[in-house]
XYZ file of C-alpha atoms in Angstrom:
673
model
C 105.993 -19.819 -130.517
C 102.480 -19.336 -131.858
C 102.867 -15.579 -131.447
C 105.903 -15.561 -133.684
C 104.109 -17.408 -136.469
C 101.164 -15.012 -136.612
C 102.816 -12.059 -138.371
C 104.482 -13.974 -141.259
C 101.210 -15.809 -141.851
C 99.332 -12.498 -142.224
C 101.938 -11.159 -144.654
C 101.754 -14.282 -146.816
C 97.959 -14.042 -147.042
C 98.205 -10.363 -148.007
C 100.863 -11.002 -150.641
C 98.679 -13.798 -152.037
C 95.717 -11.384 -152.394
C 97.975 -8.751 -153.937
C 99.459 -11.337 -156.279
C 96.028 -12.352 -157.616
C 95.096 -8.673 -157.975
C 98.423 -7.966 -159.682
C 97.638 -10.760 -162.156
C 94.372 -8.985 -163.156
C 96.160 -5.683 -163.699
C 99.021 -7.283 -165.699
C 96.524 -8.789 -168.158
C 95.320 -5.278 -169.049
C 98.716 -4.684 -170.682
C 98.711 -7.821 -172.871
C 99.476 -7.051 -176.558
C 96.641 -9.362 -177.655
C 93.367 -7.337 -177.598
C 91.318 -10.501 -177.107
C 93.262 -11.397 -173.953
C 92.849 -7.836 -172.676
C 89.081 -8.118 -173.178
C 88.984 -11.455 -171.346
C 91.121 -9.931 -168.579
C 88.644 -7.056 -168.135
C 85.698 -9.497 -168.070
C 87.462 -11.657 -165.437
C 88.242 -8.525 -163.426
C 84.562 -7.528 -163.601
C 83.528 -10.903 -162.149
C 86.221 -10.734 -159.449
C 85.261 -7.308 -158.075
C 81.484 -7.765 -157.824
C 80.620 -7.426 -154.122
C 84.272 -7.594 -153.088
C 85.409 -4.271 -151.616
C 88.851 -5.609 -150.680
C 89.514 -6.679 -154.245
C 88.320 -3.290 -155.527
C 90.680 -1.438 -153.185
C 93.616 -3.683 -154.192
C 93.045 -3.116 -157.912
C 92.847 0.657 -157.400
C 96.100 0.654 -155.381
C 97.799 -1.417 -158.086
C 96.936 1.176 -160.745
C 94.088 -0.527 -162.633
C 92.088 2.720 -162.999
C 94.437 4.745 -165.296
C 94.818 1.682 -167.558
C 91.040 1.049 -167.722
C 90.455 4.721 -168.544
C 93.157 4.592 -171.230
C 91.490 1.543 -172.859
C 88.055 3.181 -172.547
C 89.248 6.275 -174.422
C 91.222 4.555 -177.197
C 89.412 4.658 -180.519
C 91.426 1.530 -181.462
C 89.757 -0.406 -178.590
C 86.755 -2.482 -179.634
C 83.343 -1.214 -178.545
C 82.925 -4.339 -176.412
C 86.216 -3.670 -174.585
C 85.353 -0.004 -174.015
C 81.919 -0.993 -172.643
C 83.412 -3.645 -170.319
C 85.929 -1.058 -169.035
C 83.034 1.312 -168.195
C 81.243 -1.547 -166.390
C 84.328 -2.408 -164.268
C 84.895 1.262 -163.421
C 81.238 1.472 -162.380
C 81.740 -1.548 -160.148
C 84.876 -0.028 -158.563
C 82.830 3.128 -157.901
C 80.307 1.029 -155.968
C 82.903 0.479 -153.221
C 83.982 2.890 -150.514
C 84.228 6.702 -150.574
C 88.005 6.313 -150.888
C 87.461 4.372 -154.115
C 85.388 7.258 -155.491
C 88.079 9.775 -154.494
C 90.712 7.717 -156.336
C 88.519 7.499 -159.446
C 87.817 11.247 -159.434
C 91.537 11.972 -158.955
C 92.244 9.872 -162.049
C 89.894 12.196 -164.046
C 87.241 9.545 -164.587
C 84.474 12.178 -165.023
C 85.842 13.965 -168.141
C 86.721 10.551 -169.665
C 83.186 9.200 -169.184
C 81.562 12.451 -170.362
C 83.697 12.216 -173.517
C 82.481 8.639 -173.913
C 78.877 9.906 -174.159
C 79.689 11.318 -177.603
C 79.925 7.752 -178.966
C 76.768 6.769 -180.909
C 76.544 3.257 -179.387
C 73.676 3.083 -176.868
C 75.014 0.178 -174.761
C 78.344 1.991 -174.293
C 76.516 5.261 -173.478
C 74.405 3.463 -170.857
C 77.512 1.913 -169.273
C 79.200 5.338 -169.093
C 76.056 6.951 -167.632
C 75.637 4.172 -165.062
C 79.196 4.735 -163.878
C 78.782 8.544 -163.899
C 75.589 8.171 -161.868
C 77.409 6.067 -159.234
C 80.272 8.568 -159.030
C 78.024 11.657 -158.847
C 75.677 10.328 -156.150
C 78.633 9.979 -153.783
C 78.948 12.854 -151.289
C 82.700 13.092 -151.940
C 82.348 13.954 -155.642
C 82.503 17.695 -156.430
C 79.216 18.287 -158.316
C 80.761 21.310 -160.042
C 82.537 18.835 -162.358
C 79.234 18.344 -164.196
C 79.096 22.046 -165.092
C 82.742 22.677 -166.072
C 82.188 22.075 -169.790
C 79.115 24.055 -170.986
C 78.348 21.481 -173.719
C 77.702 18.661 -171.218
C 74.205 19.609 -169.920
C 72.663 20.157 -173.397
C 74.196 16.855 -174.549
C 72.731 15.009 -171.553
C 69.329 16.554 -172.319
C 69.586 15.223 -175.887
C 70.355 11.704 -174.591
C 67.193 11.593 -172.451
C 65.152 10.264 -175.346
C 67.500 7.342 -176.103
C 66.232 4.759 -173.601
C 64.631 4.242 -170.189
C 68.089 3.618 -168.757
C 69.484 6.918 -170.048
C 66.392 8.627 -168.592
C 66.876 7.026 -165.182
C 70.626 7.700 -164.932
C 70.569 11.257 -166.319
C 67.684 12.428 -164.111
C 69.430 10.847 -161.115
C 72.650 12.706 -161.997
C 70.697 15.973 -162.315
C 68.876 15.561 -158.999
C 72.165 14.878 -157.176
C 74.126 17.640 -158.884
C 71.588 20.445 -158.528
C 72.808 22.056 -155.308
C 72.708 25.832 -155.865
C 70.474 28.474 -157.511
C 73.114 28.675 -160.288
C 72.744 24.940 -160.980
C 68.955 25.316 -161.068
C 69.301 28.140 -163.596
C 71.658 26.165 -165.861
C 69.314 23.158 -165.918
C 66.231 25.378 -166.369
C 67.833 27.302 -169.242
C 68.709 24.064 -171.025
C 65.092 22.920 -171.035
C 65.059 20.624 -167.992
C 61.341 21.176 -167.386
C 60.064 20.354 -170.873
C 62.535 17.476 -171.253
C 61.853 15.850 -167.889
C 58.081 16.475 -167.500
C 57.038 13.678 -169.947
C 59.101 11.192 -167.888
C 56.600 11.540 -165.017
C 54.260 9.213 -166.925
C 56.976 6.772 -168.030
C 56.072 3.063 -167.752
C 59.226 2.631 -165.610
C 58.800 3.376 -161.894
C 62.509 4.194 -161.549
C 62.301 6.810 -164.310
C 59.144 8.373 -162.826
C 60.776 8.497 -159.403
C 64.015 10.106 -160.587
C 62.101 12.663 -162.690
C 60.045 13.555 -159.606
C 63.210 13.993 -157.510
C 64.557 16.261 -160.234
C 61.533 18.538 -159.973
C 61.826 18.706 -156.184
C 65.433 19.990 -156.339
C 64.661 22.343 -159.254
C 61.669 23.950 -157.505
C 63.267 24.365 -154.053
C 63.266 28.090 -153.156
C 63.107 28.925 -156.874
C 60.246 31.187 -157.969
C 61.143 31.090 -161.683
C 61.050 27.278 -161.832
C 57.956 26.994 -159.613
C 55.978 29.568 -161.627
C 56.851 27.676 -164.816
C 55.902 24.281 -163.343
C 52.384 25.488 -162.458
C 51.517 25.876 -166.133
C 53.140 22.684 -167.446
C 50.850 20.056 -168.971
C 51.796 16.382 -169.007
C 49.672 14.468 -171.477
C 46.940 17.112 -171.145
C 46.990 17.134 -167.330
C 48.372 19.937 -165.136
C 51.643 19.011 -163.469
C 50.273 19.831 -160.001
C 47.517 17.252 -160.581
C 50.117 14.675 -161.632
C 51.886 15.344 -158.314
C 48.567 15.000 -156.439
C 48.015 11.577 -158.044
C 51.518 10.549 -156.991
C 50.616 11.338 -153.353
C 47.771 8.811 -153.265
C 48.041 6.183 -150.534
C 48.410 3.331 -153.039
C 51.682 4.808 -154.342
C 55.069 3.865 -152.817
C 55.952 6.032 -149.780
C 59.054 7.444 -151.487
C 56.862 8.710 -154.349
C 54.193 10.179 -152.030
C 56.843 12.035 -150.043
C 58.717 13.423 -153.044
C 55.501 14.580 -154.758
C 54.516 16.316 -151.492
C 57.930 18.014 -151.454
C 57.418 19.276 -155.027
C 54.054 20.850 -154.140
C 55.470 22.215 -150.867
C 58.344 23.932 -152.668
C 56.029 25.342 -155.355
C 53.767 26.688 -152.611
C 56.627 28.257 -150.633
C 57.968 29.853 -153.831
C 54.589 31.565 -154.300
C 53.407 29.536 -157.308
C 50.528 27.825 -155.443
C 48.353 29.577 -152.840
C 48.458 28.227 -149.281
C 44.656 27.834 -149.324
C 44.667 25.839 -152.594
C 42.918 22.492 -152.151
C 45.983 20.601 -153.426
C 47.891 21.997 -150.414
C 45.202 21.941 -147.706
C 43.436 18.697 -148.659
C 46.273 16.698 -150.243
C 49.837 17.832 -149.450
C 49.408 18.703 -145.767
C 47.488 15.488 -144.847
C 50.029 13.406 -146.816
C 52.936 14.927 -144.841
C 51.117 14.486 -141.499
C 50.573 10.837 -142.471
C 54.335 10.435 -142.942
C 54.880 11.372 -139.281
C 53.065 8.318 -137.911
C 55.086 5.576 -136.290
C 54.386 2.857 -138.837
C 56.791 4.619 -141.219
C 60.544 4.189 -141.354
C 62.720 6.617 -139.409
C 63.937 8.518 -142.486
C 60.367 8.853 -143.821
C 59.196 10.294 -140.499
C 62.130 12.715 -140.460
C 61.558 13.881 -144.029
C 57.794 14.129 -143.526
C 58.142 16.276 -140.398
C 60.827 18.554 -141.847
C 58.896 19.120 -145.089
C 55.682 19.827 -143.169
C 57.544 22.322 -140.941
C 58.808 24.094 -144.061
C 55.372 24.097 -145.746
C 53.509 25.838 -142.949
C 56.298 27.994 -141.502
C 54.910 31.315 -142.830
C 51.195 30.485 -142.719
C 49.160 30.543 -139.516
C 46.102 28.945 -141.140
C 48.109 25.886 -142.244
C 49.597 25.697 -138.725
C 46.078 25.611 -137.252
C 44.901 22.945 -139.715
C 47.990 20.785 -139.109
C 47.701 21.060 -135.326
C 44.235 19.476 -135.464
C 45.052 16.811 -138.087
C 45.549 13.214 -136.858
C 46.615 14.332 -133.342
C 49.879 15.602 -134.815
C 51.087 17.361 -131.621
C 50.777 14.143 -129.603
C 52.105 12.013 -132.481
C 55.337 13.998 -132.480
C 55.922 13.125 -128.823
C 56.686 9.573 -130.060
C 59.708 10.969 -131.906
C 61.449 11.291 -128.529
C 60.763 7.678 -127.460
C 62.346 5.950 -130.423
C 63.495 3.226 -130.681
C 61.819 2.060 -127.468
C 62.844 -1.063 -125.550
C 59.752 -2.837 -126.877
C 60.446 -1.687 -130.420
C 58.853 -3.752 -133.149
C 62.121 -3.712 -135.112
C 63.276 -7.310 -135.373
C 65.909 -6.578 -138.003
C 69.123 -6.054 -135.986
C 70.765 -4.080 -138.791
C 67.758 -1.749 -138.948
C 67.752 -1.330 -135.161
C 71.455 -0.446 -135.190
C 70.867 2.096 -137.980
C 67.914 3.656 -136.140
C 69.783 3.930 -132.839
C 72.521 5.864 -134.638
C 69.977 8.136 -136.321
C 67.387 8.586 -133.527
C 68.719 12.127 -132.950
C 67.413 13.033 -136.439
C 63.884 12.276 -135.230
C 64.317 14.588 -132.247
C 65.677 17.293 -134.519
C 62.717 16.932 -136.910
C 60.191 17.010 -134.047
C 61.694 20.208 -132.603
C 61.629 21.818 -136.062
C 57.994 20.891 -136.587
C 56.969 22.068 -133.103
C 58.790 25.367 -133.797
C 56.857 25.820 -137.032
C 53.511 24.813 -135.506
C 53.853 27.197 -132.577
C 55.281 30.217 -134.346
C 52.017 32.232 -134.351
C 49.087 30.737 -132.504
C 48.794 30.956 -128.702
C 46.491 27.905 -128.388
C 48.906 25.706 -130.353
C 51.824 26.832 -128.154
C 49.795 25.890 -125.080
C 49.038 22.495 -126.629
C 52.761 21.936 -127.316
C 53.972 22.900 -123.828
C 51.296 20.686 -122.273
C 52.498 17.665 -124.261
C 54.150 15.171 -121.901
C 57.558 16.351 -120.597
C 57.858 18.795 -123.488
C 59.783 21.517 -121.658
C 62.159 18.926 -120.148
C 62.769 17.542 -123.623
C 63.600 20.998 -124.972
C 65.937 21.679 -122.047
C 67.808 18.399 -122.599
C 67.804 19.074 -126.358
C 69.747 22.294 -125.702
C 72.699 20.285 -124.412
C 72.668 17.340 -126.843
C 75.930 16.441 -128.562
C 74.422 16.897 -132.034
C 74.667 20.528 -133.113
C 71.613 20.078 -135.361
C 69.468 18.909 -132.437
C 70.673 21.833 -130.298
C 69.775 24.255 -133.096
C 66.313 22.709 -133.595
C 65.652 22.710 -129.817
C 66.566 26.376 -129.480
C 64.379 27.130 -132.529
C 61.482 25.438 -130.789
C 62.189 27.388 -127.603
C 62.328 30.640 -129.598
C 58.960 29.888 -131.191
C 57.359 29.225 -127.783
C 59.059 32.297 -126.244
C 56.818 34.529 -128.362
C 54.037 33.721 -125.912
C 53.574 36.018 -122.905
C 51.706 33.179 -121.182
C 54.551 30.663 -121.676
C 57.217 33.182 -120.600
C 55.296 33.641 -117.353
C 54.631 29.935 -116.725
C 56.513 27.032 -118.385
C 59.674 29.045 -119.056
C 59.839 30.208 -115.457
C 58.959 26.809 -113.956
C 61.689 25.039 -115.918
C 64.315 27.828 -115.583
C 65.057 27.480 -119.312
C 67.268 30.570 -119.134
C 70.032 28.513 -117.473
C 70.694 26.028 -120.334
C 70.112 28.886 -122.773
C 72.866 30.971 -121.165
C 75.162 27.941 -121.228
C 74.438 27.483 -124.926
C 75.419 31.111 -125.556
C 78.893 30.652 -124.091
C 80.459 28.955 -127.092
C 78.295 27.952 -130.014
C 78.429 28.326 -133.814
C 76.840 31.512 -135.193
C 73.730 29.688 -136.400
C 72.923 28.511 -132.851
C 73.977 31.854 -131.345
C 71.518 33.758 -133.556
C 68.584 31.594 -132.432
C 69.651 31.479 -128.780
C 70.178 35.260 -128.577
C 66.794 35.850 -130.291
C 65.177 33.726 -127.587
C 67.075 35.611 -124.907
C 65.632 38.890 -126.275
C 62.151 37.556 -125.467
C 63.181 36.313 -122.018
C 64.385 39.851 -121.214
C 61.021 41.519 -121.871
C 59.796 43.380 -118.794
C 56.925 40.972 -118.010
C 59.186 37.895 -118.133
C 59.989 36.475 -114.668
C 63.317 35.215 -116.089
C 64.544 38.789 -116.601
C 65.815 39.242 -113.033
C 67.810 35.989 -112.688
C 69.300 36.515 -116.185
C 70.425 40.020 -115.177
C 72.071 38.635 -112.063
C 73.953 36.022 -114.101
C 76.203 38.634 -115.712
C 74.540 38.617 -119.127
C 75.392 42.248 -119.977
C 79.007 41.482 -120.915
C 77.917 38.608 -123.118
C 75.393 40.792 -124.967
C 77.872 43.638 -125.395
C 80.324 41.205 -126.976
C 77.594 40.084 -129.432
C 77.258 43.690 -130.638
C 80.845 43.463 -131.920
C 80.158 40.395 -134.058
C 80.754 40.389 -137.832
C 77.288 38.895 -138.241
C 74.559 41.582 -138.561
C 72.009 39.142 -137.069
C 74.105 38.730 -133.920
C 74.713 42.479 -133.626
C 70.946 43.050 -133.913
C 70.160 40.447 -131.250
C 72.836 41.700 -128.860
C 71.584 45.280 -129.042
C 67.912 44.183 -129.046
C 68.408 42.229 -125.833
C 70.147 45.250 -124.248
C 67.257 47.443 -125.423
C 64.730 45.109 -123.746
C 66.882 45.014 -120.638
C 67.056 48.830 -120.435
C 63.271 49.222 -120.663
C 62.053 50.698 -117.361
C 65.276 49.457 -115.752
C 66.950 50.714 -112.575
C 69.603 53.374 -112.879
C 72.203 50.778 -111.811
C 71.393 48.499 -114.800
C 71.456 51.403 -117.265
C 74.826 52.634 -115.972
C 76.213 49.092 -116.248
C 74.986 48.807 -119.868
C 76.631 52.118 -120.846
C 79.831 51.192 -118.981
C 80.079 47.706 -120.471
C 79.118 48.689 -124.018
C 81.335 51.774 -123.957
C 80.428 55.018 -125.677
C 82.728 54.261 -128.613
C 80.902 51.038 -129.401
C 77.511 52.680 -128.871
C 78.330 55.363 -131.443
C 79.856 52.804 -133.804
C 76.502 51.004 -133.717
C 74.729 54.283 -134.481
C 76.578 54.382 -137.791
C 76.120 50.652 -138.523
C 75.368 49.938 -142.215
C 72.590 47.521 -141.168
C 69.320 49.442 -140.598
C 68.052 46.864 -138.081
C 71.161 47.380 -135.935
C 70.725 51.155 -136.143
C 67.020 50.967 -135.210
C 67.662 48.735 -132.195
C 70.564 50.969 -131.048
C 68.256 53.984 -131.228
C 65.698 51.950 -129.265
C 68.347 51.194 -126.627
C 69.286 54.877 -126.408
C 65.635 55.843 -126.077
C 65.169 53.333 -123.234
C 68.341 54.538 -121.502
C 67.112 58.139 -121.784
C 63.846 57.660 -119.914
C 62.862 59.035 -116.467
C 64.323 62.450 -115.681
C 67.153 61.615 -113.264
C 68.457 59.003 -115.751
C 68.164 61.411 -118.682
C 70.054 64.129 -116.817
C 72.766 61.785 -115.588
C 73.471 60.193 -118.979
C 73.335 63.535 -120.795
C 75.707 65.154 -118.281
C 78.344 62.512 -118.972
C 77.686 61.704 -122.670
C 75.544 64.604 -123.927
C 78.047 65.929 -126.447
C 78.492 62.584 -128.236
C 74.781 61.794 -128.160
C 73.914 65.156 -129.745
C 76.592 64.605 -132.404
C 75.117 61.191 -133.256
C 71.579 62.633 -133.399
C 72.774 65.421 -135.726
C 74.495 62.961 -138.062
C 71.413 60.768 -138.322
C 69.014 63.661 -138.921
C 71.276 65.053 -141.656
C 71.942 61.760 -143.443
C 69.803 59.761 -145.897
C 67.836 57.531 -143.544
C 64.381 55.973 -143.555
C 61.379 57.709 -141.958
C 61.442 55.068 -139.157
C 65.071 55.840 -138.276
C 64.474 59.592 -138.219
C 61.287 59.208 -136.198
C 63.105 57.133 -133.578
C 65.904 59.758 -133.469
C 63.421 62.608 -132.949
C 61.796 60.565 -130.147
C 65.227 60.403 -128.453
C 65.411 64.191 -128.729
C 61.922 64.432 -127.200
C 63.148 62.287 -124.271
C 66.194 64.543 -123.828
C 63.846 67.560 -123.895
C 61.977 65.959 -120.989
C 65.040 66.039 -118.716
C 65.499 68.786 -116.116
C 69.016 69.905 -116.947
C 69.248 67.997 -120.248
C 66.807 70.472 -121.860
C 69.522 73.119 -121.909
C 71.692 70.978 -124.190
C 69.030 71.335 -126.886
C 68.152 74.945 -126.073
C 71.777 76.092 -126.430
C 72.111 74.308 -129.781
C 70.477 76.576 -132.391
C 71.405 74.192 -135.190
C 69.415 71.412 -133.500
C 66.431 73.733 -132.921
C 66.416 74.582 -136.654
C 66.382 70.846 -137.442
C 63.385 70.332 -135.143
C 61.659 73.252 -136.872
C 62.377 71.661 -140.290
C 60.825 68.354 -139.209
C 57.731 70.092 -137.792
C 57.048 71.262 -141.342
C 57.951 67.901 -142.960
C 55.540 66.130 -145.311
C 55.534 62.998 -143.114
C 53.083 63.131 -140.180
C 55.148 60.765 -137.999
C 58.152 63.093 -138.174
C 55.992 66.168 -137.574
C 54.473 64.509 -134.515
C 57.846 63.498 -133.011
C 59.309 67.000 -133.619
C 56.227 68.672 -132.084
C 56.553 66.394 -129.051
C 60.080 67.699 -128.656
C 58.983 71.338 -128.616
C 56.078 70.525 -126.292
C 58.550 69.099 -123.725
C 60.830 72.139 -124.042
C 58.085 74.701 -123.381
C 56.192 72.814 -120.642
C 54.980 75.383 -118.131
C 55.476 73.812 -114.728
C 59.255 73.584 -115.089
C 62.096 75.934 -114.174
C 63.127 78.282 -116.970
C 60.039 77.559 -119.068
C 59.375 81.281 -119.673
C 62.858 81.889 -121.154
C 62.556 78.795 -123.332
C 59.116 79.852 -124.569
C 60.377 83.341 -125.410
C 63.376 82.033 -127.357
C 61.278 79.565 -129.348
C 58.650 82.246 -130.067
C 61.398 84.487 -131.493
C 62.551 81.586 -133.683
C 59.058 81.276 -135.215
C 57.905 78.065 -133.469
C 54.589 79.550 -132.312
C 53.554 80.299 -135.907
C 54.334 76.706 -136.895
C 52.393 75.329 -133.913
C 49.452 77.552 -134.803
C 49.477 76.183 -138.343
C 49.685 72.587 -137.055
C 46.551 73.036 -134.918
C 44.711 72.960 -138.262
C 46.489 69.743 -139.434
C 44.173 67.088 -140.949
C 45.796 64.419 -138.723
C 43.961 64.560 -135.355
C 46.965 63.306 -133.323
C 49.154 66.028 -134.756
C 46.598 68.837 -134.336
C 45.894 67.727 -130.717
C 49.612 67.669 -129.918
C 50.035 71.187 -131.422
C 47.023 72.472 -129.437
C 48.463 71.068 -126.186
C 51.755 72.845 -126.920
C 49.959 76.133 -127.737
C 48.163 75.982 -124.360
C 51.567 76.262 -122.641
C 51.875 79.733 -124.154
C 48.373 80.702 -123.085
C 48.609 79.415 -119.513
């Protein structure tokens, strides 16, 4: 019997809740304005901290009515303000609440409300707008739809500390793209927000600081302007340095460090400036220590990784500051069973977010080890580091996998590590698994790492070859992403270097001549250069040259002709002439050039070119064609003499470039022998 009673009981409770909520909504339609006002005030008190009540009122249609009352000029100022307060409270609920409010066009209504002269009403509208805009579900573009909004918000900054806090918070949350940065910059964001950095209100100072961090991120124009800004007679960079002092709240130290980091990366502050080396870098290293909260450690590590990514000197300084390399090892042991976290809620949060620490540590290790051999050694010798990277490659979080492969890529630049740690831990196995089906971002990093593992001195090269990697790499060359095409062809190029005939034949078979020649006309220069590199490696050692040229000579010569005739860089043409020089070194392949007068004229043209590199490569070609100890050398020498090559060689023996003159002299000796 009890089971039968349960359902009706639940329905009656629900209808009771809905009935009370319905009562609040009905009062909004009362003809007496005073009763409507009282109804809104009662509603405000009922929804505070009560998400269920908020959801009920939204479902029952309170929002359109509140917005109607807010926008009516006949409504009293008090009623309009109370409506804005209730809407702000409803926005404090769940993401679904925010979606409902946005769908009811709350943003244009509140922005319109900002035109009212009354400060208390303006503050209520801004508070609600702030709550709506800081939600991840709100489309930030809605702030930029009407071009009059940003200048009006700038003009309201001077009204009160509250308007300053809410507006700067809206700006920092809604500045997501370079276009947004430009709009805010053009409407005077810097000069309007800079004075707020010395506001008596901590909240205002903090939001202004956050604004500068999003404005300066990867933006040279903003960063260059910020360097010269004075706040109360003090340079802005010095204001940021003061905000990084240890006696300031952590949030402020971190955000000020981000501002200086972004200005430095945008080229506005030198990497050897004392405010970077002595202030920003140590502050960020400090944030990585375990007494800080998880999110502070994550942000500190990621910002530090970004700061020193392009600068080897900063990497060296950081690696010796506060035992950073060892400190980061703690990121993988968190939270430990003996964790000092007594707050259960905090522990639950940190367990859910511990992967962010691992991601940040991998990123920072990648940045630290990107240039210096000693630092890489230090990283790989950190306890269980290689095992951690290997397990990171198969974590469920895509961001951790990406950061782990980034770290692996950074370490794979070391010949020493390729020969030792990488081999000992067979990292190629999880790497190959990662390449099977991953998003492009991960594929780019993983295939870059694979390129390094396929270098001829890497012990991993053989087992990777045996695992059937050629097909995988050939498929990468067909990707829409230029970066993946480059990596696919680069890895094949490394694989073909001094390879057995069997491997070379398999590469040509798997790639297919059509695809090879498609890559030779790729619009991306990097792809073209690596394809030429692959061709050059395939066409090395005489039996290989002769075999490939006997089966694909016609197409290869066509491709070479097209490249030499087209508008290409010196590097591309040099690489192409080097391929010709390799072909000229074959036994039977030589004849393909010798019977092609058009090609011989091209070589002649490049021997007289203004660029020494091209002259050298073309001379190499001729040198191989006329080499004495080979069959048919006399006939080839006679033909080339008739075509005027000896005169050119004679002239080149006097070339100011010693390499070129030596090469020409060596060639001339073939005629004299």
